């Protein structure tokens, strides 16, 4: 039987999700709600096995392997694994300059 992890959203990740929803809500509240649910479901899923997510390639090439991701296309859900908790660190739009966003967010968080 696999280990069960608690999921904890950082303030940074919560802000990212709310910013995504707010931006999309201007055009379509229903689409914004669908995207919110899609991202939350992917991050909170009971079948979420944290080691299945890939190490972030942008950071791995710098020797940083602490952060992993799962995809809720086009969004990348960035997380790190604690002893019994998965910390959702950031939600990034993969269409943006992800490397720059990662460095800014992960250095803050």
PDB file of N, CA and C in Angstrom:
ATOM      1  N   UNK A   1       0.848  -1.188   0.000  1.00  0.00           N
ATOM      2  CA  UNK A   1       0.000   0.000   0.000  1.00  0.00           C
ATOM      3  C   UNK A   1       0.888   1.243   0.000  1.00  0.00           C
ATOM      4  N   UNK A   2       0.531   2.220  -0.824  1.00  0.00           N
ATOM      5  CA  UNK A   2       1.365   3.411  -0.931  1.00  0.00           C
ATOM      6  C   UNK A   2       1.079   4.373   0.217  1.00  0.00           C
ATOM      7  N   UNK A   3       2.062   5.194   0.475  1.00  0.00           N
ATOM      8  CA  UNK A   3       1.974   6.180   1.553  1.00  0.00           C
ATOM      9  C   UNK A   3       0.958   7.261   1.198  1.00  0.00           C
ATOM     10  N   UNK A   4       0.234   7.730   2.199  1.00  0.00           N
ATOM     11  CA  UNK A   4      -0.727   8.812   2.006  1.00  0.00           C
ATOM     12  C   UNK A   4      -0.080  10.122   2.445  1.00  0.00           C
ATOM     13  N   UNK A   5      -0.192  11.115   1.592  1.00  0.00           N
ATOM     14  CA  UNK A   5       0.371  12.431   1.880  1.00  0.00           C
ATOM     15  C   UNK A   5      -0.738  13.443   2.084  1.00  0.00           C
ATOM     16  N   UNK A   6      -0.517  14.371   2.998  1.00  0.00           N
ATOM     17  CA  UNK A   6      -1.395  15.533   3.123  1.00  0.00           C
ATOM     18  C   UNK A   6      -0.976  16.509   2.031  1.00  0.00           C
ATOM     19  N   UNK A   7      -1.917  17.305   1.582  1.00  0.00           N
ATOM     20  CA  UNK A   7      -1.636  18.332   0.581  1.00  0.00           C
ATOM     21  C   UNK A   7      -1.760  19.686   1.273  1.00  0.00           C
ATOM     22  N   UNK A   8      -0.730  20.507   1.121  1.00  0.00           N
ATOM     23  CA  UNK A   8      -0.779  21.861   1.682  1.00  0.00           C
ATOM     24  C   UNK A   8      -0.412  22.862   0.597  1.00  0.00           C
ATOM     25  N   UNK A   9      -1.291  23.805   0.385  1.00  0.00           N
ATOM     26  CA  UNK A   9      -1.056  24.868  -0.599  1.00  0.00           C
ATOM     27  C   UNK A   9      -0.322  26.020   0.074  1.00  0.00           C
ATOM     28  N   UNK A  10       0.757  26.477  -0.534  1.00  0.00           N
ATOM     29  CA  UNK A  10       1.446  27.655  -0.022  1.00  0.00           C
ATOM     30  C   UNK A  10       0.645  28.893  -0.410  1.00  0.00           C
ATOM     31  N   UNK A  11       0.907  29.976   0.277  1.00  0.00           N
ATOM     32  CA  UNK A  11       0.258  31.246  -0.054  1.00  0.00           C
ATOM     33  C   UNK A  11       0.535  31.618  -1.505  1.00  0.00           C
ATOM     34  N   UNK A  12       1.749  31.401  -1.949  1.00  0.00           N
ATOM     35  CA  UNK A  12       2.155  31.703  -3.310  1.00  0.00           C
ATOM     36  C   UNK A  12       1.306  30.928  -4.331  1.00  0.00           C
ATOM     37  N   UNK A  13       1.109  29.636  -4.092  1.00  0.00           N
ATOM     38  CA  UNK A  13       0.329  28.812  -5.007  1.00  0.00           C
ATOM     39  C   UNK A  13      -1.142  29.224  -5.008  1.00  0.00           C
ATOM     40  N   UNK A  14      -1.670  29.546  -3.830  1.00  0.00           N
ATOM     41  CA  UNK A  14      -3.056  30.017  -3.748  1.00  0.00           C
ATOM     42  C   UNK A  14      -3.235  31.301  -4.552  1.00  0.00           C
ATOM     43  N   UNK A  15      -2.280  32.212  -4.421  1.00  0.00           N
ATOM     44  CA  UNK A  15      -2.336  33.472  -5.177  1.00  0.00           C
ATOM     45  C   UNK A  15      -2.265  33.205  -6.673  1.00  0.00           C
ATOM     46  N   UNK A  16      -1.388  32.283  -7.073  1.00  0.00           N
ATOM     47  CA  UNK A  16      -1.287  31.937  -8.497  1.00  0.00           C
ATOM     48  C   UNK A  16      -2.629  31.456  -9.028  1.00  0.00           C
ATOM     49  N   UNK A  17      -3.256  30.540  -8.301  1.00  0.00           N
ATOM     50  CA  UNK A  17      -4.534  29.985  -8.743  1.00  0.00           C
ATOM     51  C   UNK A  17      -5.605  31.067  -8.811  1.00  0.00           C
ATOM     52  N   UNK A  18      -5.666  31.912  -7.800  1.00  0.00           N
ATOM     53  CA  UNK A  18      -6.660  32.985  -7.810  1.00  0.00           C
ATOM     54  C   UNK A  18      -6.417  33.979  -8.940  1.00  0.00           C
ATOM     55  N   UNK A  19      -5.165  34.280  -9.232  1.00  0.00           N
ATOM     56  CA  UNK A  19      -4.842  35.184 -10.337  1.00  0.00           C
ATOM     57  C   UNK A  19      -5.261  34.595 -11.681  1.00  0.00           C
ATOM     58  N   UNK A  20      -5.045  33.302 -11.864  1.00  0.00           N
ATOM     59  CA  UNK A  20      -5.459  32.632 -13.100  1.00  0.00           C
ATOM     60  C   UNK A  20      -6.972  32.731 -13.252  1.00  0.00           C
ATOM     61  N   UNK A  21      -7.678  32.398 -12.189  1.00  0.00           N
ATOM     62  CA  UNK A  21      -9.146  32.413 -12.221  1.00  0.00           C
ATOM     63  C   UNK A  21      -9.674  33.827 -12.460  1.00  0.00           C
ATOM     64  N   UNK A  22      -9.121  34.794 -11.767  1.00  0.00           N
ATOM     65  CA  UNK A  22      -9.567  36.188 -11.942  1.00  0.00           C
ATOM     66  C   UNK A  22      -9.363  36.672 -13.371  1.00  0.00           C
ATOM     67  N   UNK A  23      -8.226  36.331 -13.939  1.00  0.00           N
ATOM     68  CA  UNK A  23      -7.922  36.764 -15.312  1.00  0.00           C
ATOM     69  C   UNK A  23      -8.924  36.162 -16.302  1.00  0.00           C
ATOM     70  N   UNK A  24      -9.198  34.883 -16.166  1.00  0.00           N
ATOM     71  CA  UNK A  24     -10.095  34.193 -17.094  1.00  0.00           C
ATOM     72  C   UNK A  24     -11.551  34.583 -16.845  1.00  0.00           C
ATOM     73  N   UNK A  25     -11.879  34.875 -15.597  1.00  0.00           N
ATOM     74  CA  UNK A  25     -13.257  35.225 -15.227  1.00  0.00           C
ATOM     75  C   UNK A  25     -13.746  36.459 -15.976  1.00  0.00           C
ATOM     76  N   UNK A  26     -12.833  37.354 -16.330  1.00  0.00           N
ATOM     77  CA  UNK A  26     -13.225  38.548 -17.082  1.00  0.00           C
ATOM     78  C   UNK A  26     -13.869  38.189 -18.414  1.00  0.00           C
ATOM     79  N   UNK A  27     -13.380  37.108 -19.044  1.00  0.00           N
ATOM     80  CA  UNK A  27     -13.939  36.674 -20.325  1.00  0.00           C
ATOM     81  C   UNK A  27     -15.071  35.669 -20.158  1.00  0.00           C
ATOM     82  N   UNK A  28     -14.898  34.750 -19.191  1.00  0.00           N
ATOM     83  CA  UNK A  28     -15.890  33.698 -19.039  1.00  0.00           C
ATOM     84  C   UNK A  28     -15.863  33.112 -17.626  1.00  0.00           C
ATOM     85  N   UNK A  29     -16.824  33.492 -16.798  1.00  0.00           N
ATOM     86  CA  UNK A  29     -16.866  32.947 -15.443  1.00  0.00           C
ATOM     87  C   UNK A  29     -16.976  31.414 -15.408  1.00  0.00           C
ATOM     88  N   UNK A  30     -17.716  30.837 -16.342  1.00  0.00           N
ATOM     89  CA  UNK A  30     -17.868  29.377 -16.331  1.00  0.00           C
ATOM     90  C   UNK A  30     -16.564  28.676 -16.684  1.00  0.00           C
ATOM     91  N   UNK A  31     -15.825  29.214 -17.636  1.00  0.00           N
ATOM     92  CA  UNK A  31     -14.521  28.635 -17.995  1.00  0.00           C
ATOM     93  C   UNK A  31     -13.552  28.805 -16.829  1.00  0.00           C
ATOM     94  N   UNK A  32     -13.596  29.946 -16.170  1.00  0.00           N
ATOM     95  CA  UNK A  32     -12.730  30.184 -15.017  1.00  0.00           C
ATOM     96  C   UNK A  32     -12.997  29.144 -13.932  1.00  0.00           C
ATOM     97  N   UNK A  33     -14.263  28.836 -13.696  1.00  0.00           N
ATOM     98  CA  UNK A  33     -14.619  27.827 -12.699  1.00  0.00           C
ATOM     99  C   UNK A  33     -14.121  26.440 -13.124  1.00  0.00           C
ATOM    100  N   UNK A  34     -14.269  26.113 -14.400  1.00  0.00           N
ATOM    101  CA  UNK A  34     -13.789  24.819 -14.907  1.00  0.00           C
ATOM    102  C   UNK A  34     -12.279  24.679 -14.714  1.00  0.00           C
ATOM    103  N   UNK A  35     -11.553  25.736 -15.001  1.00  0.00           N
ATOM    104  CA  UNK A  35     -10.099  25.706 -14.868  1.00  0.00           C
ATOM    105  C   UNK A  35      -9.706  25.590 -13.399  1.00  0.00           C
ATOM    106  N   UNK A  36     -10.392  26.326 -12.544  1.00  0.00           N
ATOM    107  CA  UNK A  36     -10.149  26.237 -11.105  1.00  0.00           C
ATOM    108  C   UNK A  36     -10.312  24.791 -10.636  1.00  0.00           C
ATOM    109  N   UNK A  37     -11.418  24.169 -11.031  1.00  0.00           N
ATOM    110  CA  UNK A  37     -11.698  22.795 -10.618  1.00  0.00           C
ATOM    111  C   UNK A  37     -10.667  21.820 -11.206  1.00  0.00           C
ATOM    112  N   UNK A  38     -10.276  22.041 -12.435  1.00  0.00           N
ATOM    113  CA  UNK A  38      -9.295  21.175 -13.091  1.00  0.00           C
ATOM    114  C   UNK A  38      -7.965  21.192 -12.340  1.00  0.00           C
ATOM    115  N   UNK A  39      -7.501  22.377 -12.003  1.00  0.00           N
ATOM    116  CA  UNK A  39      -6.217  22.508 -11.305  1.00  0.00           C
ATOM    117  C   UNK A  39      -6.317  21.936  -9.894  1.00  0.00           C
ATOM    118  N   UNK A  40      -7.378  22.272  -9.176  1.00  0.00           N
ATOM    119  CA  UNK A  40      -7.554  21.756  -7.806  1.00  0.00           C
ATOM    120  C   UNK A  40      -7.655  20.231  -7.807  1.00  0.00           C
ATOM    121  N   UNK A  41      -8.412  19.702  -8.740  1.00  0.00           N
ATOM    122  CA  UNK A  41      -8.588  18.246  -8.812  1.00  0.00           C
ATOM    123  C   UNK A  41      -7.261  17.552  -9.076  1.00  0.00           C
ATOM    124  N   UNK A  42      -6.486  18.091  -9.990  1.00  0.00           N
ATOM    125  CA  UNK A  42      -5.190  17.489 -10.315  1.00  0.00           C
ATOM    126  C   UNK A  42      -4.261  17.532  -9.109  1.00  0.00           C
ATOM    127  N   UNK A  43      -4.252  18.621  -8.389  1.00  0.00           N
ATOM    128  CA  UNK A  43      -3.358  18.771  -7.235  1.00  0.00           C
ATOM    129  C   UNK A  43      -3.847  17.996  -6.016  1.00  0.00           C
ATOM    130  N   UNK A  44      -5.145  17.850  -5.842  1.00  0.00           N
ATOM    131  CA  UNK A  44      -5.704  17.228  -4.647  1.00  0.00           C
ATOM    132  C   UNK A  44      -6.107  15.770  -4.858  1.00  0.00           C
ATOM    133  N   UNK A  45      -5.923  15.275  -6.048  1.00  0.00           N
ATOM    134  CA  UNK A  45      -6.414  13.955  -6.406  1.00  0.00           C
ATOM    135  C   UNK A  45      -5.965  12.870  -5.439  1.00  0.00           C
ATOM    136  N   UNK A  46      -6.886  11.969  -5.136  1.00  0.00           N
ATOM    137  CA  UNK A  46      -6.551  10.871  -4.232  1.00  0.00           C
ATOM    138  C   UNK A  46      -5.558   9.904  -4.865  1.00  0.00           C
ATOM    139  N   UNK A  47      -5.456   9.954  -6.191  1.00  0.00           N
ATOM    140  CA  UNK A  47      -4.469   9.094  -6.840  1.00  0.00           C
ATOM    141  C   UNK A  47      -3.172   9.852  -7.144  1.00  0.00           C
ATOM    142  N   UNK A  48      -2.951  10.937  -6.420  1.00  0.00           N
ATOM    143  CA  UNK A  48      -1.748  11.752  -6.597  1.00  0.00           C
ATOM    144  C   UNK A  48      -0.574  11.066  -5.915  1.00  0.00           C
ATOM    145  N   UNK A  49       0.310  10.550  -6.713  1.00  0.00           N
ATOM    146  CA  UNK A  49       1.519   9.917  -6.198  1.00  0.00           C
ATOM    147  C   UNK A  49       2.673  10.873  -6.464  1.00  0.00           C
ATOM    148  N   UNK A  50       3.149  11.557  -5.443  1.00  0.00           N
ATOM    149  CA  UNK A  50       4.095  12.653  -5.651  1.00  0.00           C
ATOM    150  C   UNK A  50       5.377  12.268  -6.380  1.00  0.00           C
ATOM    151  N   UNK A  51       5.832  11.049  -6.235  1.00  0.00           N
ATOM    152  CA  UNK A  51       7.077  10.678  -6.913  1.00  0.00           C
ATOM    153  C   UNK A  51       6.877  10.426  -8.398  1.00  0.00           C
ATOM    154  N   UNK A  52       5.631  10.352  -8.841  1.00  0.00           N
ATOM    155  CA  UNK A  52       5.365  10.182 -10.271  1.00  0.00           C
ATOM    156  C   UNK A  52       5.634  11.465 -11.056  1.00  0.00           C
ATOM    157  N   UNK A  53       5.468  12.595 -10.409  1.00  0.00           N
ATOM    158  CA  UNK A  53       5.707  13.864 -11.094  1.00  0.00           C
ATOM    159  C   UNK A  53       7.176  14.002 -11.450  1.00  0.00           C
ATOM    160  N   UNK A  54       7.427  14.644 -12.573  1.00  0.00           N
ATOM    161  CA  UNK A  54       8.823  14.774 -12.991  1.00  0.00           C
ATOM    162  C   UNK A  54       9.512  15.915 -12.258  1.00  0.00           C
ATOM    163  N   UNK A  55      10.818  15.757 -12.100  1.00  0.00           N
ATOM    164  CA  UNK A  55      11.640  16.836 -11.568  1.00  0.00           C
ATOM    165  C   UNK A  55      11.630  17.944 -12.615  1.00  0.00           C
ATOM    166  N   UNK A  56      11.546  19.190 -12.162  1.00  0.00           N
ATOM    167  CA  UNK A  56      11.491  20.314 -13.099  1.00  0.00           C
ATOM    168  C   UNK A  56      12.767  20.376 -13.936  1.00  0.00           C
ATOM    169  N   UNK A  57      12.644  20.230 -15.253  1.00  0.00           N
ATOM    170  CA  UNK A  57      13.845  20.225 -16.089  1.00  0.00           C
ATOM    171  C   UNK A  57      14.636  21.531 -16.026  1.00  0.00           C
ATOM    172  N   UNK A  58      13.930  22.651 -15.867  1.00  0.00           N
ATOM    173  CA  UNK A  58      14.610  23.949 -15.813  1.00  0.00           C
ATOM    174  C   UNK A  58      15.514  24.053 -14.593  1.00  0.00           C
ATOM    175  N   UNK A  59      15.121  23.404 -13.505  1.00  0.00           N
ATOM    176  CA  UNK A  59      15.930  23.448 -12.288  1.00  0.00           C
ATOM    177  C   UNK A  59      16.901  22.273 -12.211  1.00  0.00           C
ATOM    178  N   UNK A  60      16.509  21.151 -12.786  1.00  0.00           N
ATOM    179  CA  UNK A  60      17.365  19.970 -12.740  1.00  0.00           C
ATOM    180  C   UNK A  60      18.701  20.238 -13.415  1.00  0.00           C
ATOM    181  N   UNK A  61      18.677  20.998 -14.494  1.00  0.00           N
ATOM    182  CA  UNK A  61      19.939  21.299 -15.183  1.00  0.00           C
ATOM    183  C   UNK A  61      20.855  22.180 -14.333  1.00  0.00           C
ATOM    184  N   UNK A  62      20.281  22.797 -13.284  1.00  0.00           N
ATOM    185  CA  UNK A  62      21.073  23.584 -12.342  1.00  0.00           C
ATOM    186  C   UNK A  62      21.419  22.771 -11.095  1.00  0.00           C
ATOM    187  N   UNK A  63      21.038  21.484 -11.104  1.00  0.00           N
ATOM    188  CA  UNK A  63      21.334  20.610  -9.977  1.00  0.00           C
ATOM    189  C   UNK A  63      20.310  20.658  -8.864  1.00  0.00           C
ATOM    190  N   UNK A  64      19.173  21.301  -9.103  1.00  0.00           N
ATOM    191  CA  UNK A  64      18.107  21.405  -8.098  1.00  0.00           C
ATOM    192  C   UNK A  64      17.048  20.355  -8.414  1.00  0.00           C
ATOM    193  N   UNK A  65      16.901  19.375  -7.525  1.00  0.00           N
ATOM    194  CA  UNK A  65      15.952  18.285  -7.773  1.00  0.00           C
ATOM    195  C   UNK A  65      14.839  18.215  -6.730  1.00  0.00           C
ATOM    196  N   UNK A  66      14.720  19.221  -5.922  1.00  0.00           N
ATOM    197  CA  UNK A  66      13.744  19.248  -4.841  1.00  0.00           C
ATOM    198  C   UNK A  66      12.315  19.430  -5.347  1.00  0.00           C
ATOM    199  N   UNK A  67      12.148  20.086  -6.480  1.00  0.00           N
ATOM    200  CA  UNK A  67      10.824  20.449  -6.960  1.00  0.00           C
ATOM    201  C   UNK A  67      10.395  19.546  -8.118  1.00  0.00           C
ATOM    202  N   UNK A  68       9.127  19.166  -8.080  1.00  0.00           N
ATOM    203  CA  UNK A  68       8.532  18.321  -9.106  1.00  0.00           C
ATOM    204  C   UNK A  68       7.297  19.021  -9.659  1.00  0.00           C
ATOM    205  N   UNK A  69       6.716  18.415 -10.690  1.00  0.00           N
ATOM    206  CA  UNK A  69       5.519  19.005 -11.278  1.00  0.00           C
ATOM    207  C   UNK A  69       4.579  17.936 -11.808  1.00  0.00           C
ATOM    208  N   UNK A  70       3.300  18.302 -11.826  1.00  0.00           N
ATOM    209  CA  UNK A  70       2.281  17.581 -12.570  1.00  0.00           C
ATOM    210  C   UNK A  70       1.623  18.610 -13.481  1.00  0.00           C
ATOM    211  N   UNK A  71       1.082  18.136 -14.572  1.00  0.00           N
ATOM    212  CA  UNK A  71       0.530  19.034 -15.578  1.00  0.00           C
ATOM    213  C   UNK A  71      -0.991  18.971 -15.578  1.00  0.00           C
ATOM    214  N   UNK A  72      -1.601  20.142 -15.578  1.00  0.00           N
ATOM    215  CA  UNK A  72      -3.027  20.320 -15.857  1.00  0.00           C
ATOM    216  C   UNK A  72      -3.032  21.316 -17.011  1.00  0.00           C
ATOM    217  N   UNK A  73      -2.725  20.824 -18.181  1.00  0.00           N
ATOM    218  CA  UNK A  73      -2.386  21.626 -19.351  1.00  0.00           C
ATOM    219  C   UNK A  73      -3.312  22.828 -19.540  1.00  0.00           C
ATOM    220  N   UNK A  74      -2.759  24.013 -19.772  1.00  0.00           N
ATOM    221  CA  UNK A  74      -1.353  24.366 -19.958  1.00  0.00           C
ATOM    222  C   UNK A  74      -0.631  24.757 -18.663  1.00  0.00           C
ATOM    223  N   UNK A  75      -1.248  24.445 -17.519  1.00  0.00           N
ATOM    224  CA  UNK A  75      -0.652  24.850 -16.257  1.00  0.00           C
ATOM    225  C   UNK A  75       0.224  23.763 -15.665  1.00  0.00           C
ATOM    226  N   UNK A  76       1.289  24.204 -15.049  1.00  0.00           N
ATOM    227  CA  UNK A  76       2.231  23.308 -14.379  1.00  0.00           C
ATOM    228  C   UNK A  76       2.075  23.520 -12.870  1.00  0.00           C
ATOM    229  N   UNK A  77       1.764  22.448 -12.174  1.00  0.00           N
ATOM    230  CA  UNK A  77       1.581  22.498 -10.724  1.00  0.00           C
ATOM    231  C   UNK A  77       2.908  22.080 -10.102  1.00  0.00           C
ATOM    232  N   UNK A  78       3.595  23.042  -9.499  1.00  0.00           N
ATOM    233  CA  UNK A  78       4.925  22.827  -8.938  1.00  0.00           C
ATOM    234  C   UNK A  78       4.774  22.485  -7.462  1.00  0.00           C
ATOM    235  N   UNK A  79       5.476  21.439  -7.034  1.00  0.00           N
ATOM    236  CA  UNK A  79       5.367  21.021  -5.637  1.00  0.00           C
ATOM    237  C   UNK A  79       6.688  20.457  -5.135  1.00  0.00           C
ATOM    238  N   UNK A  80       6.779  20.326  -3.816  1.00  0.00           N
ATOM    239  CA  UNK A  80       7.888  19.617  -3.195  1.00  0.00           C
ATOM    240  C   UNK A  80       7.309  18.665  -2.166  1.00  0.00           C
ATOM    241  N   UNK A  81       8.048  17.617  -1.891  1.00  0.00           N
ATOM    242  CA  UNK A  81       7.563  16.557  -1.019  1.00  0.00           C
ATOM    243  C   UNK A  81       8.253  16.647   0.329  1.00  0.00           C
ATOM    244  N   UNK A  82       7.448  16.704   1.391  1.00  0.00           N
ATOM    245  CA  UNK A  82       7.961  16.625   2.759  1.00  0.00           C
ATOM    246  C   UNK A  82       7.804  15.196   3.249  1.00  0.00           C
ATOM    247  N   UNK A  83       8.048  14.964   4.514  1.00  0.00           N
ATOM    248  CA  UNK A  83       7.972  13.604   5.043  1.00  0.00           C
ATOM    249  C   UNK A  83       6.564  13.016   4.940  1.00  0.00           C
ATOM    250  N   UNK A  84       5.536  13.823   5.203  1.00  0.00           N
ATOM    251  CA  UNK A  84       4.170  13.324   5.082  1.00  0.00           C
ATOM    252  C   UNK A  84       3.243  14.330   4.402  1.00  0.00           C
ATOM    253  N   UNK A  85       3.834  15.364   3.811  1.00  0.00           N
ATOM    254  CA  UNK A  85       3.054  16.432   3.191  1.00  0.00           C
ATOM    255  C   UNK A  85       3.625  16.783   1.827  1.00  0.00           C
ATOM    256  N   UNK A  86       2.734  17.012   0.874  1.00  0.00           N
ATOM    257  CA  UNK A  86       3.114  17.560  -0.418  1.00  0.00           C
ATOM    258  C   UNK A  86       2.750  19.038  -0.374  1.00  0.00           C
ATOM    259  N   UNK A  87       3.744  19.875  -0.604  1.00  0.00           N
ATOM    260  CA  UNK A  87       3.544  21.329  -0.583  1.00  0.00           C
ATOM    261  C   UNK A  87       3.394  21.829  -2.018  1.00  0.00           C
ATOM    262  N   UNK A  88       2.215  22.344  -2.338  1.00  0.00           N
ATOM    263  CA  UNK A  88       1.991  22.948  -3.647  1.00  0.00           C
ATOM    264  C   UNK A  88       2.638  24.328  -3.593  1.00  0.00           C
ATOM    265  N   UNK A  89       3.655  24.532  -4.424  1.00  0.00           N
ATOM    266  CA  UNK A  89       4.473  25.737  -4.348  1.00  0.00           C
ATOM    267  C   UNK A  89       4.046  26.839  -5.318  1.00  0.00           C
ATOM    268  N   UNK A  90       3.598  26.441  -6.522  1.00  0.00           N
ATOM    269  CA  UNK A  90       3.269  27.435  -7.539  1.00  0.00           C
ATOM    270  C   UNK A  90       2.433  26.789  -8.634  1.00  0.00           C
ATOM    271  N   UNK A  91       1.669  27.606  -9.314  1.00  0.00           N
ATOM    272  CA  UNK A  91       0.933  27.201 -10.508  1.00  0.00           C
ATOM    273  C   UNK A  91       1.409  28.127 -11.621  1.00  0.00           C
ATOM    274  N   UNK A  92       2.034  27.558 -12.642  1.00  0.00           N
ATOM    275  CA  UNK A  92       2.616  28.367 -13.709  1.00  0.00           C
ATOM    276  C   UNK A  92       1.974  28.037 -15.044  1.00  0.00           C
ATOM    277  N   UNK A  93       1.822  29.056 -15.870  1.00  0.00           N
ATOM    278  CA  UNK A  93       1.336  28.875 -17.231  1.00  0.00           C
ATOM    279  C   UNK A  93       2.537  28.503 -18.093  1.00  0.00           C
ATOM    280  N   UNK A  94       2.502  27.323 -18.681  1.00  0.00           N
ATOM    281  CA  UNK A  94       3.657  26.846 -19.454  1.00  0.00           C
ATOM    282  C   UNK A  94       3.897  27.656 -20.724  1.00  0.00           C
ATOM    283  N   UNK A  95       2.972  28.528 -21.081  1.00  0.00           N
ATOM    284  CA  UNK A  95       3.152  29.370 -22.270  1.00  0.00           C
ATOM    285  C   UNK A  95       4.004  30.601 -21.973  1.00  0.00           C
ATOM    286  N   UNK A  96       4.296  30.819 -20.691  1.00  0.00           N
ATOM    287  CA  UNK A  96       5.130  31.957 -20.306  1.00  0.00           C
ATOM    288  C   UNK A  96       6.582  31.503 -20.163  1.00  0.00           C
ATOM    289  N   UNK A  97       7.475  32.455 -19.884  1.00  0.00           N
ATOM    290  CA  UNK A  97       8.879  32.125 -19.647  1.00  0.00           C
ATOM    291  C   UNK A  97       8.973  31.458 -18.274  1.00  0.00           C
ATOM    292  N   UNK A  98       8.871  30.150 -18.276  1.00  0.00           N
ATOM    293  CA  UNK A  98       8.769  29.377 -17.041  1.00  0.00           C
ATOM    294  C   UNK A  98      10.045  29.463 -16.215  1.00  0.00           C
ATOM    295  N   UNK A  99      11.176  29.464 -16.868  1.00  0.00           N
ATOM    296  CA  UNK A  99      12.441  29.496 -16.135  1.00  0.00           C
ATOM    297  C   UNK A  99      12.545  30.752 -15.268  1.00  0.00           C
ATOM    298  N   UNK A 100      12.197  31.881 -15.835  1.00  0.00           N
ATOM    299  CA  UNK A 100      12.251  33.136 -15.075  1.00  0.00           C
ATOM    300  C   UNK A 100      11.221  33.151 -13.948  1.00  0.00           C
ATOM    301  N   UNK A 101      10.004  32.707 -14.243  1.00  0.00           N
ATOM    302  CA  UNK A 101       8.954  32.653 -13.219  1.00  0.00           C
ATOM    303  C   UNK A 101       9.347  31.738 -12.061  1.00  0.00           C
ATOM    304  N   UNK A 102       9.926  30.597 -12.392  1.00  0.00           N
ATOM    305  CA  UNK A 102      10.348  29.652 -11.354  1.00  0.00           C
ATOM    306  C   UNK A 102      11.367  30.261 -10.413  1.00  0.00           C
ATOM    307  N   UNK A 103      12.359  30.870 -10.973  1.00  0.00           N
ATOM    308  CA  UNK A 103      13.405  31.450 -10.137  1.00  0.00           C
ATOM    309  C   UNK A 103      12.831  32.528  -9.222  1.00  0.00           C
ATOM    310  N   UNK A 104      11.954  33.369  -9.765  1.00  0.00           N
ATOM    311  CA  UNK A 104      11.347  34.411  -8.930  1.00  0.00           C
ATOM    312  C   UNK A 104      10.509  33.806  -7.799  1.00  0.00           C
ATOM    313  N   UNK A 105       9.660  32.850  -8.138  1.00  0.00           N
ATOM    314  CA  UNK A 105       8.741  32.284  -7.156  1.00  0.00           C
ATOM    315  C   UNK A 105       9.433  31.394  -6.134  1.00  0.00           C
ATOM    316  N   UNK A 106      10.311  30.538  -6.580  1.00  0.00           N
ATOM    317  CA  UNK A 106      10.925  29.593  -5.667  1.00  0.00           C
ATOM    318  C   UNK A 106      11.954  30.252  -4.765  1.00  0.00           C
ATOM    319  N   UNK A 107      12.542  31.330  -5.221  1.00  0.00           N
ATOM    320  CA  UNK A 107      13.456  32.070  -4.355  1.00  0.00           C
ATOM    321  C   UNK A 107      12.674  32.809  -3.271  1.00  0.00           C
ATOM    322  N   UNK A 108      11.427  33.221  -3.600  1.00  0.00           N
ATOM    323  CA  UNK A 108      10.559  33.885  -2.619  1.00  0.00           C
ATOM    324  C   UNK A 108       9.995  32.894  -1.615  1.00  0.00           C
ATOM    325  N   UNK A 109       9.559  31.708  -2.140  1.00  0.00           N
ATOM    326  CA  UNK A 109       8.806  30.766  -1.330  1.00  0.00           C
ATOM    327  C   UNK A 109       9.696  29.854  -0.574  1.00  0.00           C
TER     328      UNK A 109
END
